[in-house]
Coordinates of C-alpha atoms in Angstrom, one line a residue:
X1 CA 10.3 -4.0 -21.0
X2 CA 9.1 -2.6 -17.6
X3 CA 11.0 -1.6 -14.6
X4 CA 9.4 -1.4 -11.4
X5 CA 11.1 0.9 -8.6
X6 CA 10.7 -0.2 -4.8
X7 CA 12.2 2.6 -2.3
X8 CA 13.6 0.1 0.1
X9 CA 12.8 0.1 3.8
X10 CA 10.7 3.3 2.4
X11 CA 9.4 4.5 6.1
X12 CA 12.5 4.1 7.7
X13 CA 14.8 5.7 4.8
X14 CA 12.8 9.1 4.7
X15 CA 13.5 9.6 8.9
X16 CA 17.6 8.5 7.8
X17 CA 16.9 11.3 5.1
X18 CA 17.4 14.5 8.1
X19 CA 19.1 11.9 10.8
X20 CA 22.4 11.0 8.7
X21 CA 23.4 9.0 12.0
X22 CA 20.7 6.4 12.1
X23 CA 22.3 4.5 8.8
X24 CA 22.7 1.0 9.2
X25 CA 21.2 1.8 13.0
X26 CA 17.9 -0.1 13.6
X27 CA 14.7 1.4 13.0
X28 CA 10.9 0.4 13.0
X29 CA 7.7 2.8 12.3
X30 CA 4.7 2.7 14.6
X31 CA 1.2 2.4 13.6
X32 CA -1.9 5.2 14.8
X33 CA -1.3 5.7 18.2
X34 CA 1.8 4.2 18.1
X35 CA 0.4 1.1 18.3
X36 CA 2.1 -1.7 16.0
X37 CA 5.0 -2.2 14.3
X38 CA 4.3 -1.4 10.2
X39 CA 8.0 -0.9 9.4
X40 CA 11.5 -2.4 9.6
X41 CA 14.4 -1.5 8.5
X42 CA 17.0 -4.3 7.7
X43 CA 18.9 -4.0 10.9
X44 CA 15.3 -4.4 12.9
X45 CA 14.4 -7.5 10.6
X46 CA 17.7 -9.0 11.7
X47 CA 16.9 -8.7 15.0
X48 CA 14.2 -11.0 14.9
X49 CA 11.5 -7.8 15.2
X50 CA 7.8 -8.6 13.3
X51 CA 5.6 -7.0 11.0
X52 CA 2.8 -6.3 13.0
X53 CA 4.1 -7.2 16.6
X54 CA 2.4 -5.0 19.1
X55 CA 5.2 -2.0 20.3
X56 CA 4.5 -2.5 23.7
X57 CA 5.7 -6.4 23.7
X58 CA 8.8 -5.3 21.7
X59 CA 10.0 -2.5 24.1
X60 CA 12.6 -5.4 26.2
X61 CA 14.4 -5.7 22.3
X62 CA 14.2 -2.1 21.9
X63 CA 15.6 -0.8 25.0
X64 CA 18.0 -4.3 24.5
X65 CA 19.5 -3.4 21.2
X66 CA 19.0 0.5 21.3
X67 CA 16.2 0.1 18.3
X68 CA 15.3 3.6 17.3
X69 CA 11.4 4.0 17.1
X70 CA 9.1 6.0 15.5
X71 CA 5.2 7.6 15.4
X72 CA 4.1 7.1 11.5
X73 CA 4.7 10.9 10.0
X74 CA 2.7 10.3 7.0
X75 CA 3.2 13.9 5.5
X76 CA 6.5 13.8 6.1
X77 CA 6.5 9.7 3.9
X78 CA 3.6 11.8 1.8
X79 CA 6.2 14.6 0.3
X80 CA 8.9 12.5 -0.3
X81 CA 7.1 9.9 -2.2
X82 CA 5.8 12.6 -4.2
X83 CA 9.3 14.0 -4.8
X84 CA 10.5 10.7 -5.8
X85 CA 8.2 9.7 -8.2
X86 CA 8.5 13.1 -9.9
X87 CA 12.1 12.1 -10.4
X88 CA 11.1 8.7 -12.1
X89 CA 8.0 10.7 -14.4
X90 CA 10.5 13.2 -15.3
X91 CA 13.0 10.3 -16.6
X92 CA 11.1 8.3 -18.1
X93 CA 8.9 7.9 -20.9
X94 CA 5.3 6.7 -19.0
X95 CA 4.9 5.7 -15.2
X96 CA 2.2 3.9 -13.3
X97 CA 2.5 5.0 -9.3
X98 CA 1.5 1.7 -7.8
X99 CA 1.4 3.0 -4.0
X100 CA 3.9 5.7 -2.2
X101 CA 6.9 3.7 -2.4
X102 CA 6.4 1.4 -5.6
X103 CA 6.5 2.7 -9.5
X104 CA 6.4 0.6 -12.9
X105 CA 8.1 2.5 -15.6
X106 CA 7.3 1.7 -18.9
X107 CA 11.1 1.6 -20.8
X108 CA 9.9 1.5 -24.5
X109 CA 12.4 2.8 -26.8
X110 CA 15.0 2.9 -23.9
X111 CA 18.3 1.7 -25.0
X112 CA 20.8 0.4 -22.6
X113 CA 18.2 -0.8 -19.9
X114 CA 21.3 -1.6 -17.6
X115 CA 22.7 2.0 -18.3
X116 CA 19.3 4.0 -18.0
X117 CA 18.4 2.3 -14.5
X118 CA 21.8 2.5 -12.6
X119 CA 21.9 6.3 -13.7
X120 CA 17.8 6.7 -12.9
X121 CA 18.5 5.0 -9.2
X122 CA 22.0 6.8 -8.7
X123 CA 19.6 10.3 -9.6
X124 CA 16.9 9.3 -7.1
X125 CA 19.4 8.4 -4.5
X126 CA 21.2 12.0 -5.0
X127 CA 18.2 14.3 -5.2
X128 CA 16.3 12.6 -2.4
X129 CA 18.5 10.9 -0.1
X130 CA 16.3 7.6 -0.7
X131 CA 17.3 4.2 -2.3
X132 CA 15.2 2.3 -4.4
X133 CA 16.2 -1.2 -6.0
X134 CA 15.4 -1.0 -10.0
X135 CA 13.9 -4.9 -11.7
X136 CA 13.8 -4.7 -14.9
X137 CA 11.3 -7.6 -17.4
X138 CA 9.0 -8.0 -20.3
X139 CA 6.0 -8.2 -18.1
X140 CA 5.2 -6.5 -14.6
X141 CA 5.0 -9.6 -13.1
X142 CA 8.7 -10.4 -14.3
X143 CA 9.2 -7.2 -13.5
X144 CA 8.3 -7.8 -9.9
X145 CA 10.2 -11.1 -9.4
X146 CA 13.3 -9.3 -10.9
X147 CA 13.1 -5.7 -8.0
X148 CA 13.2 -9.0 -5.6
X149 CA 16.5 -10.2 -6.6
X150 CA 17.8 -6.8 -7.0
X151 CA 16.7 -5.7 -3.8
X152 CA 18.1 -9.0 -1.7
X153 CA 21.0 -10.3 -4.0
X154 CA 22.7 -7.6 -5.9
X155 CA 25.0 -4.7 -4.8
X156 CA 24.3 -2.6 -7.6
X157 CA 20.1 -2.5 -6.6
X158 CA 19.4 -3.2 -10.5
X159 CA 18.9 -6.0 -12.1
X160 CA 17.8 -6.8 -15.9
X161 CA 16.2 -10.0 -16.7
X162 CA 15.4 -10.0 -19.9
X163 CA 16.9 -13.5 -21.9
X164 CA 14.5 -16.5 -21.3
X165 CA 17.7 -18.6 -20.0
X166 CA 17.8 -15.9 -17.4
X167 CA 13.9 -15.5 -16.5
X168 CA 13.9 -19.5 -16.3
X169 CA 17.1 -19.9 -14.3
X170 CA 15.5 -16.8 -11.7
X171 CA 12.3 -18.4 -11.4
X172 CA 13.6 -22.0 -10.5
X173 CA 14.7 -20.2 -7.5
X174 CA 11.5 -18.2 -6.4
X175 CA 9.3 -19.8 -4.7
X176 CA 5.0 -19.3 -5.0
X177 CA 4.4 -17.8 -2.2
X178 CA 6.9 -14.8 -3.3
X179 CA 5.1 -14.2 -6.5
X180 CA 3.1 -11.4 -6.8
X181 CA -0.9 -11.9 -6.5
X182 CA -0.3 -14.8 -4.1
X183 CA -1.6 -15.3 -1.0
X184 CA -1.3 -17.7 2.4
X185 CA -4.2 -19.4 0.8
X186 CA -3.3 -20.1 -2.6
X187 CA 0.8 -20.9 -1.3
X188 CA -1.6 -23.6 0.7
X189 CA -3.3 -24.9 -2.3
X190 CA -0.1 -24.7 -4.4
X191 CA 2.1 -26.4 -2.3
X192 CA -0.2 -29.2 -2.0
X193 CA -0.6 -30.0 -5.3
X194 CA 3.3 -29.9 -6.2
X195 CA 3.7 -26.4 -7.1
X196 CA 6.9 -25.3 -5.0
X197 CA 8.4 -22.5 -7.4
X198 CA 8.1 -20.2 -10.3
X199 CA 9.1 -22.5 -12.9
X200 CA 6.8 -25.2 -11.6
X201 CA 3.3 -23.0 -12.3
X202 CA 5.4 -21.8 -15.7
X203 CA 5.6 -25.4 -16.7
X204 CA 2.1 -26.3 -16.0
X205 CA -1.0 -27.4 -17.5
X206 CA -2.8 -24.1 -18.4
X207 CA -6.6 -25.3 -18.3
X208 CA -5.4 -26.8 -14.9
X209 CA -4.5 -23.0 -13.5
X210 CA -7.7 -21.8 -15.1
X211 CA -9.8 -23.9 -13.5
X212 CA -8.1 -24.2 -9.6
X213 CA -6.7 -20.4 -10.4
X214 CA -9.2 -18.2 -12.4
X215 CA -8.5 -16.0 -15.0
X216 CA -5.8 -13.9 -12.8
X217 CA -4.0 -17.3 -11.8
X218 CA -3.7 -17.8 -15.5
X219 CA -2.6 -14.3 -16.5
X220 CA -0.1 -14.1 -13.7
X221 CA 1.2 -17.5 -15.2
X222 CA 1.4 -16.5 -18.8
X223 CA 3.5 -12.8 -17.7
X224 CA 5.8 -15.5 -16.0
X225 CA 6.3 -16.9 -19.4
X226 CA 7.2 -13.3 -20.6
X227 CA 3.5 -12.6 -22.4
X228 CA 2.2 -9.1 -21.4
X229 CA -0.9 -9.6 -19.6
X230 CA -1.3 -6.1 -17.1
X231 CA -0.7 -3.2 -19.3
X232 CA 0.2 0.0 -17.1
X233 CA -2.2 2.5 -15.6
X234 CA -1.1 5.3 -16.3
X235 CA -4.1 7.2 -15.0
X236 CA -5.1 6.0 -11.3
X237 CA -9.1 4.6 -11.0
X238 CA -11.8 6.6 -9.8
X239 CA -11.8 4.9 -5.9
X240 CA -15.5 3.4 -5.4
X241 CA -15.5 4.7 -1.7
X242 CA -13.3 7.2 0.6
X243 CA -13.0 6.2 3.9
X244 CA -10.9 8.3 7.0
X245 CA -11.0 6.8 10.2
X246 CA -8.9 6.8 13.0
X247 CA -8.5 5.1 16.6
X248 CA -8.5 7.5 19.4
X249 CA -5.4 8.2 21.6
X250 CA -7.8 8.6 24.9
X251 CA -11.3 6.4 24.9
X252 CA -13.8 8.8 24.2
X253 CA -17.1 9.3 26.1
X254 CA -19.0 12.2 25.2
X255 CA -20.8 13.0 22.3
X256 CA -19.3 16.6 21.5
X257 CA -15.9 14.4 21.5
X258 CA -17.4 12.4 18.4
X259 CA -18.9 15.2 16.6
X260 CA -15.7 16.7 16.5
X261 CA -13.9 14.2 15.4
X262 CA -16.5 12.2 12.8
X263 CA -16.5 16.4 11.7
X264 CA -13.1 15.9 11.0
X265 CA -13.3 13.0 9.4
X266 CA -16.4 13.6 6.9
X267 CA -14.3 17.2 6.1
X268 CA -11.1 15.0 5.3
X269 CA -13.5 12.8 2.6
X270 CA -15.4 15.8 1.2
X271 CA -11.7 17.4 0.6
X272 CA -10.3 14.0 -0.8
X273 CA -13.1 13.9 -3.2
X274 CA -12.8 17.8 -4.6
X275 CA -9.1 17.2 -4.7
X276 CA -10.0 13.9 -7.5
X277 CA -13.3 15.8 -9.0
X278 CA -16.1 13.4 -7.7
X279 CA -19.2 13.3 -5.9
X280 CA -20.3 11.0 -3.3
X281 CA -24.1 9.9 -3.3
X282 CA -23.7 7.8 0.0
X283 CA -22.3 8.2 3.6
X284 CA -21.4 6.0 6.4
X285 CA -20.4 6.7 9.9
X286 CA -19.3 4.1 12.2
X287 CA -17.9 4.2 16.1
X288 CA -16.4 1.6 18.0
X289 CA -15.6 0.6 21.3
X290 CA -12.5 -1.3 22.8
X291 CA -12.4 -4.9 21.2
X292 CA -9.5 -5.1 23.1
X293 CA -11.6 -4.5 26.6
X294 CA -13.0 -7.5 27.4
X295 CA -14.9 -6.8 31.1
X296 CA -16.8 -3.8 29.0
X297 CA -19.4 -4.3 27.1
X298 CA -19.2 -3.9 22.9
X299 CA -21.0 -1.2 21.1
X300 CA -20.2 -1.3 17.0
X301 CA -23.2 0.3 15.3
X302 CA -23.2 1.8 11.9
X303 CA -25.4 4.2 10.0
X304 CA -25.8 5.6 6.0
X305 CA -27.2 7.7 4.6
X306 CA -28.3 8.2 1.0
X307 CA -28.0 11.9 -0.4
X308 CA -30.8 12.9 -2.8
X309 CA -28.0 14.8 -4.6
X310 CA -24.1 13.6 -5.0
X311 CA -22.0 16.3 -3.0
X312 CA -18.1 16.8 -2.4
X313 CA -19.2 20.1 -0.1
X314 CA -17.5 19.5 3.6
X315 CA -20.4 21.5 5.3
X316 CA -23.3 19.1 3.9
X317 CA -21.4 15.7 4.4
X318 CA -20.6 17.5 7.8
X319 CA -23.9 18.0 8.3
X320 CA -25.3 14.3 7.1
X321 CA -22.9 12.8 9.0
X322 CA -23.3 14.2 12.2
X323 CA -27.2 13.6 11.9
X324 CA -25.9 9.6 11.6
X325 CA -23.8 9.8 14.6
X326 CA -27.0 11.6 16.7
X327 CA -29.0 8.4 15.5
X328 CA -26.3 6.1 16.6
X329 CA -24.6 7.2 19.4
X330 CA -25.6 6.1 22.7
X331 CA -24.1 7.0 26.0
X332 CA -22.2 4.9 29.1
X333 CA -19.9 3.1 26.5
X334 CA -16.2 4.4 26.3
X335 CA -15.6 4.7 22.4
X336 CA -12.0 4.1 20.7
X337 CA -12.8 4.4 17.4
X338 CA -14.9 6.4 14.5
X339 CA -14.9 7.3 10.7
X340 CA -16.3 8.2 7.8
X341 CA -17.1 6.7 4.4
X342 CA -18.2 8.3 1.2
X343 CA -19.4 5.8 -1.2
X344 CA -21.4 5.1 -4.6
X345 CA -18.6 7.8 -6.0
X346 CA -19.7 9.8 -9.4
X347 CA -17.9 11.8 -11.6
X348 CA -18.1 15.7 -10.8
X349 CA -19.2 16.4 -14.3
X350 CA -21.8 13.7 -14.1
X351 CA -24.1 15.2 -11.3
X352 CA -27.4 14.4 -11.1
X353 CA -29.9 17.6 -10.3
X354 CA -32.5 17.6 -8.0
X355 CA -36.1 19.2 -8.6
X356 CA -36.6 20.5 -4.9
X357 CA -32.8 21.4 -4.1
X358 CA -32.7 25.2 -3.3
X359 CA -28.8 25.4 -3.1
X360 CA -26.9 27.3 -4.5
X361 CA -24.0 25.0 -6.1
X362 CA -22.2 27.6 -8.2
X363 CA -21.5 29.6 -4.5
X364 CA -20.9 26.6 -2.7
X365 CA -18.2 25.3 -5.2
X366 CA -16.4 28.3 -4.9
X367 CA -15.9 28.8 -0.9
X368 CA -15.0 24.8 -1.3
X369 CA -12.3 25.9 -4.2
X370 CA -11.1 28.8 -1.8
X371 CA -11.4 26.5 1.7
X372 CA -9.1 24.2 -0.1
X373 CA -6.1 27.1 -1.2
X374 CA -5.9 28.8 1.5
X375 CA -5.4 25.2 3.2
X376 CA -3.5 23.9 1.1
X377 CA -1.1 27.4 0.9
X378 CA -0.8 28.4 4.8
X379 CA -1.4 24.9 6.3
X380 CA -4.5 21.9 6.5
X381 CA -6.7 23.0 8.6
X382 CA -6.3 26.3 8.9
X383 CA -9.5 26.5 7.9
X384 CA -11.9 24.3 9.1
X385 CA -15.4 24.4 10.3
X386 CA -16.4 25.3 14.3
X387 CA -18.0 22.0 15.1
X388 CA -14.1 20.4 14.3
X389 CA -12.9 21.8 17.3
X390 CA -9.5 22.9 18.9
X391 CA -9.0 21.5 21.7
X392 CA -9.0 17.7 20.2
X393 CA -8.0 15.6 23.5
X394 CA -8.6 12.6 21.1
X395 CA -6.4 12.7 18.7
X396 CA -3.5 10.2 17.9
X397 CA -1.4 9.7 20.0
X398 CA 2.2 10.4 18.5
X399 CA 4.7 10.6 21.3
X400 CA 8.3 9.7 18.9
X401 CA 6.8 11.8 15.9
X402 CA 9.7 13.0 14.1
X403 CA 9.6 16.6 12.6
X404 CA 7.3 17.4 9.3
X405 CA 10.9 18.6 7.5
X406 CA 9.6 19.4 4.2
X407 CA 6.3 20.4 5.1
X408 CA 6.2 22.7 7.7
X409 CA 8.1 26.2 7.9
X410 CA 9.2 25.4 12.0
X411 CA 10.2 22.1 11.5
X412 CA 13.0 23.0 8.6
X413 CA 16.0 22.4 9.2
X414 CA 18.9 25.0 10.4
X415 CA 21.9 25.1 9.2
X416 CA 24.5 26.8 11.6
X417 CA 27.5 28.2 10.0

C-alpha cells in the first residue's frame, strides 16, 4: 500500500504556525515582487479569490474582508517542509519526496493502516503545527484520489481506499479533470469522447486508451484499476538544467546593476550544482524588458556558452555568465527580469578533463567547500563575489514579508515571562 501525505494549504499554514491569531482567517501568499496570488487558505478561496490573480486587482476584496496578505517567504516554507519530511521519513518504511508539500510513503508491511496514518498525521501536526491529509491506496494514482477524499470529505484527514468496492464507489464520483496527470486539453478530449468520471476510464478499452492517450495514459488507467505502474523514487533524479531567475523589484537600466543580478544568479546555480554533486557544461544567460509596457520597445535576448570543461565553480560560472551578458546588453532599455540557466549537467565524478586546462581543480574545490560551509553556518551570501554587489536596489519587492522564524536568529520568537 502507498500513502500520499499532502500539507493542507501549505504556505498559508506556515504563516499560521507562528501567528495562531490567523487561524480561520483568510490568507493569501503572493508571488515574486508581490505580483500574483500563488497560495490561498480555504477562507480566501471561499471569498472567490482566484489562484494567479494579480494582487492589485484583488485589493478591494482584501480590504473589504480583511484578508491577511503575505509576500512569499521561501526560507520559512522550505525549512518547515524539511521538518515535515524528516518526521515522515522517520515514521515510515520508505519515502519519496514529491514536492515541497507532498510525499509518497511505502507502507509495505505496515499493519493497521488507518491507525498508523492517523497517528502519523497527529505527530506531524503536534511537532510542526502543519495540518496534513493522508490518502492510502494500492497505487500512486489511487493514493492521489484517496488524498483528495481525505482532504475534502473527511473530518479525520485520513482516508483508506483498499477494498475494490470502495475504490469503485469513489472513482464514480471523481471527474476526469481531477485525476493526476490529466491536463485541460486531455480533459476536454475525454469529455468530448464521453468520459466524464474516473470509473468511465477504468471501464474503457485499453487499446483505445493507449492509441489516444499514449502509454502514460494506459499506465494511469491501470493504476486506477489497482495495478502498480509507478514505483516510488527514493532518490531524486539528477536535474537536466538548473535555472535561477527573478523579476526585479525596480526596473534596471545600467549594465552594472544587471551584472550584480546575473552574478548572484550564476553563483546560486553553482551552489545548487555543488549541493547535488553535479557539473554544468553550458551556461545560458537571458535578460528581458517589461512585457506589460506596450509603449516601450521590447528586447529579450539570450546567449549560451559551452564550456570546455564542466564546472560547478562559482567564480568560473559567474565569469562566463558575465561575458555572455556583455554580448547581449544594450543601452536604452529598461530591464525587468534576468536569469541564468546551467545545463548539460553531468555527475561530479565523471568529469572530462581538458589537455589545455591549467586550473588547479583541487584548490578550487577546497575554496568552494569552505565558502559553502561558512555560508551554511553563518547565513546565505555571508561570503560572496564582489561583483554580486551590496546595495542591490534591483532585489525582489517583498513589502509584506513575514519573519524567518526558524532560519534567522534575529527573527526567532521571544517569549516574555
